[in-house]
C-alpha positions as MATLAB code, in Angstrom:
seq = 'XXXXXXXXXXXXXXXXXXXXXXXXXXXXXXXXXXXXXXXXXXXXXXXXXXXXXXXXXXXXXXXXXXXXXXXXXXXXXXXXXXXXXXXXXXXXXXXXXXXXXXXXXXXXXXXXXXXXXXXXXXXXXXXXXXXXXXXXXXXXXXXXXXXXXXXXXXXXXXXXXXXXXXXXXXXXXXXXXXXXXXXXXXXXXXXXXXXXXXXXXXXXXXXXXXXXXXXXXXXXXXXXXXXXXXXXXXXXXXXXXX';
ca = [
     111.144   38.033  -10.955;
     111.607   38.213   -7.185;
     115.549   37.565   -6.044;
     113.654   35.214   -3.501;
     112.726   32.940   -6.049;
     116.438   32.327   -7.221;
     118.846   29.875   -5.763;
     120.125   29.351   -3.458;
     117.482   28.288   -0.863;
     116.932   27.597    2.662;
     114.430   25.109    3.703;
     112.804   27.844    6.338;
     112.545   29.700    2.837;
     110.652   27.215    0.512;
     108.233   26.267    3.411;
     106.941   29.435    3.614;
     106.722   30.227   -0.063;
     103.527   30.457   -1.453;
     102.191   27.312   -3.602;
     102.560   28.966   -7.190;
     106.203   30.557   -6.050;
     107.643   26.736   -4.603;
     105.806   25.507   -8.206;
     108.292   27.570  -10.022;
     111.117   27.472   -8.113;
     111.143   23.658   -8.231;
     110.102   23.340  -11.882;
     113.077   25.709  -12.906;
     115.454   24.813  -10.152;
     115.223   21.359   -8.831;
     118.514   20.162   -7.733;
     118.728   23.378   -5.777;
     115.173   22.736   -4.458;
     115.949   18.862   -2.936;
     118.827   20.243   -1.852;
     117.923   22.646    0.888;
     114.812   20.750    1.641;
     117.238   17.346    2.106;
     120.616   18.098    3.014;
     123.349   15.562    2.723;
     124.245   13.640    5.759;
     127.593   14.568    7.319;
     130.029   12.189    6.543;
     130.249    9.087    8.953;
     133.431    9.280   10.976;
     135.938    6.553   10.904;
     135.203    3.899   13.012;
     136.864    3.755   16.676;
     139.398    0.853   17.510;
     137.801   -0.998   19.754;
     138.358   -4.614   21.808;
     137.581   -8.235   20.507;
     134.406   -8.216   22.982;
     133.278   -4.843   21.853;
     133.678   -5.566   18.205;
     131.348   -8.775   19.101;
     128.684   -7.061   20.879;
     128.767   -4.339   17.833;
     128.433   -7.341   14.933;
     125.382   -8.590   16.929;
     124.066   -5.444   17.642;
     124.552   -4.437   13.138;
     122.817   -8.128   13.017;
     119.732   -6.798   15.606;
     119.572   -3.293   13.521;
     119.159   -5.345    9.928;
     116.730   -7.859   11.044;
     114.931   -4.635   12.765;
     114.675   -2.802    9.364;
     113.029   -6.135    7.479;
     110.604   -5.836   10.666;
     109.849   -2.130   10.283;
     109.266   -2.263    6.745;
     105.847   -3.160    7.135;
     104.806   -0.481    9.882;
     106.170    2.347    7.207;
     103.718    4.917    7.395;
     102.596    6.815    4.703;
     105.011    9.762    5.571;
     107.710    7.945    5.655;
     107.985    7.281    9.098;
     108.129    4.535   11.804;
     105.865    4.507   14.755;
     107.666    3.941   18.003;
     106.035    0.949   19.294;
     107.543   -1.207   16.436;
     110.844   -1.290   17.844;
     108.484   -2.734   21.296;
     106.970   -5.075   19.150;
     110.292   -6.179   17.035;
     111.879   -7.245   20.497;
     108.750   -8.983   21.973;
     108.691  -10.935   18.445;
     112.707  -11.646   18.996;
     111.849  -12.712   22.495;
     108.836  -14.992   21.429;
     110.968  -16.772   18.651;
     114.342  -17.125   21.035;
     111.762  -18.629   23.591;
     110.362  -20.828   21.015;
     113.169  -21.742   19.767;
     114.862  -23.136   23.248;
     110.987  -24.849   23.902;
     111.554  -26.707   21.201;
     115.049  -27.420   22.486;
     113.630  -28.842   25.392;
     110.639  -30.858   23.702;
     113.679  -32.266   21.282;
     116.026  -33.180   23.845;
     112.703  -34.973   26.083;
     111.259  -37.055   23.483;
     114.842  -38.518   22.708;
     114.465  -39.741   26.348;
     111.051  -41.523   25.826;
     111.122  -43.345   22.815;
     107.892  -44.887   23.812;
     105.811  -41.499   23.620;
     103.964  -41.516   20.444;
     104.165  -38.212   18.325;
     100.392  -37.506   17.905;
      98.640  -34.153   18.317;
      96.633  -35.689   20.903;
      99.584  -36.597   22.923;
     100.852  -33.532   22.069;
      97.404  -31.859   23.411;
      97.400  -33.646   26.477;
     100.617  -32.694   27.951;
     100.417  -28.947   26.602;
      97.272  -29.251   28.765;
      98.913  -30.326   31.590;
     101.419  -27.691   31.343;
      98.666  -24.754   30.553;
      96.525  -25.659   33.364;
      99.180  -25.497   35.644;
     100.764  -22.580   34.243;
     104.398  -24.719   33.721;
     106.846  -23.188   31.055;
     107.858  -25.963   28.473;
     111.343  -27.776   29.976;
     113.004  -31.118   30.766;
     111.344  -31.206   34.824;
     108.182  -30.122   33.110;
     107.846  -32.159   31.052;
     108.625  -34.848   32.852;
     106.148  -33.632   35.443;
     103.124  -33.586   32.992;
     104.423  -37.117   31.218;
     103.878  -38.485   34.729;
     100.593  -37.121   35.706;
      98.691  -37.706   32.301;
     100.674  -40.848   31.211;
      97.657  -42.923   31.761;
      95.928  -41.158   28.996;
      98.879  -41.058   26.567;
      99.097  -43.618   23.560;
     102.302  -45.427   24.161;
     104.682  -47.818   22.682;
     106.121  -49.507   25.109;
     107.819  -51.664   23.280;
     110.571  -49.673   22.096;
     111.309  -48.883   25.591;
     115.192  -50.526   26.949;
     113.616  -51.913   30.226;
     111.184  -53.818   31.514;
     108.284  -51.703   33.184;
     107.376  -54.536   34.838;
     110.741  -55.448   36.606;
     111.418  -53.446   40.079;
     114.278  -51.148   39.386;
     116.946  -52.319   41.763;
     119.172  -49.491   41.562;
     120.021  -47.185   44.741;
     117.471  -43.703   44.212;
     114.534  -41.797   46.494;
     110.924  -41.519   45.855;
     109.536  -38.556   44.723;
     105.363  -37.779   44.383;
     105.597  -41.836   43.526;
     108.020  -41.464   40.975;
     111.326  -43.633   41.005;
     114.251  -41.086   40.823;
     118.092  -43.000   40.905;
     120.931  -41.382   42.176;
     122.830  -42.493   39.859;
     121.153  -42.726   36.400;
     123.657  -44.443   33.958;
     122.373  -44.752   30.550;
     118.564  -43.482   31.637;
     119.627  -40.278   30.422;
     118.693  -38.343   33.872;
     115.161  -39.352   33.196;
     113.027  -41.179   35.487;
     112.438  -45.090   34.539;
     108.742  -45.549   35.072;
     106.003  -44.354   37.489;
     104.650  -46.649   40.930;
     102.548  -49.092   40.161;
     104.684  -50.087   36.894;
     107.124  -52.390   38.372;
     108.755  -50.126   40.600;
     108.225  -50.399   44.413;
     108.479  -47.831   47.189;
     110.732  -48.999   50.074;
     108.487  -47.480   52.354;
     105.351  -49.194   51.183;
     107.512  -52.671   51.110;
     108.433  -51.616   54.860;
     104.658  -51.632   56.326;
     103.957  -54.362   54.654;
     101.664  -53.043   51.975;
     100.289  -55.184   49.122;
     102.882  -53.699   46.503;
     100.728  -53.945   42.696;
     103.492  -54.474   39.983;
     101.241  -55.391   37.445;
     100.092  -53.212   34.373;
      96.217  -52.403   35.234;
      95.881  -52.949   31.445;
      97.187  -56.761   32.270;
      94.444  -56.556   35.370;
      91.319  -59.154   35.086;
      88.375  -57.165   36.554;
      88.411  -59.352   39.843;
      92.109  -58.575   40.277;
      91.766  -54.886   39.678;
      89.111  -54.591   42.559;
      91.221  -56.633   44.521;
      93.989  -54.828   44.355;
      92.235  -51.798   44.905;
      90.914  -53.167   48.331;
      94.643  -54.222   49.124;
      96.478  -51.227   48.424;
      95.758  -48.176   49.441;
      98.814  -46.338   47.184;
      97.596  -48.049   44.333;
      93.545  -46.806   44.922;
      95.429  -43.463   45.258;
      96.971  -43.799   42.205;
      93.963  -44.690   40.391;
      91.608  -42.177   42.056;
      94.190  -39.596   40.409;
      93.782  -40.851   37.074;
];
């Protein structure tokens, strides 16, 4: 027998043996075998001393690398490898959850502020809608934005609201796109109390002497509606965009 086809080996050596000669050589001497073809790692050196802030970075970054492997275990190929666009696809799926995760923040933190927004999917559909259409990313101004613009079409309960929609907010604030905004909010949370034409009246609009309509158009005879929309041109506005 060939002195090539005892131990010890190289790798270089048993990949260009031919089939029959690797047969034997692993049959007879297989420690020897996995040996060259998988050498032991080098031992891992003691780890540096490093600051409190570099010892937190490193945690999160040993937190990052486990999650990573759960990820990548089901992109193993059938060699044993990983292609490289998991890692690309790992940290777009970290990025989509963290965003998700601070949406829902925001969505949490909003409905807390209108307990008279009914959880339904369809109110749910029409201000994701609102949002999508006008490309808006989900947060507190945004939402706020879309509860005012589709709030006509939103099931409400009004009841459970702390104030009276229908009494003029006397507080010192601005208006802004018709919306009521106070300087100083108090116990509203930072939100804004309720839209025009919901109790709320525009100084400006007081100052020319328009008709100012303070009534709910769900409260509105037919006769009264019309009326109103021939008397006020903020309010025919405001209905047009509805």
């Amino acid at each position: 027998m060939s002195a090539l086809l005892k131990p010890p080996f190289t790798k270089a050596q048993l990949t260009a043996m031919h089939s029959k000669d690797y047969d034997y050589c692993y049959r007879h001497y297989r420690s020897e075998v996995e040996r060259a073809l998988y050498p032991p790692l080098p031992p891992v050196p003691p780890p540096p001393l490093f600051p409190r802030s570099d010892i937190t970075k490193i945690a999160v970054a040993e937190e990052m690398a486990s999650e990573y492997l759960v990820f990548a275990k089901s992109h193993v190929l059938g060699d044993g490898t990983i292609p490289e666009f998991v890692w690309d696809e790992f940290l777009k799926s970290k990025n989509e959850a963290a965003q998700l995760k601070d949406a829902e923040a925001e969505v949490e933190k909003w409905l807390a502020s209108h307990p008279e927004f009914i959880i339904s999917e369809s109110n749910r559909k029409t201000v994701w809608d609102y949002l999508s259409e006008n490309d808006l990313k989900v947060s507190g101004e945004n939402l706020e934005k879309a509860f005012t613009a589709v709030r006509s079409s939103l099931a409400l309960d009004e009841t459970k609201l702390s104030y009276d929609l229908n009494e003029p907010d006397t507080r010192v604030g601005s208006y802004t796109n018709g919306v009521f905004r106070p300087y100083d909010p108090g116990h509203s949370q930072n939100t804004v109390k309720a839209p025009l034409g919901l109790g709320q009246l525009d100084p400006s609009k007081v100052a020319s002497g328009e008709k100012q309509v303070t009534k709910a158009v769900r409260q509105q005879s037919a006769s009264e509606f019309l009326a109103n929309l021939n008397a006020s041109p903020s309010f025919r506005k405001k209905m047009d965009a509805a």
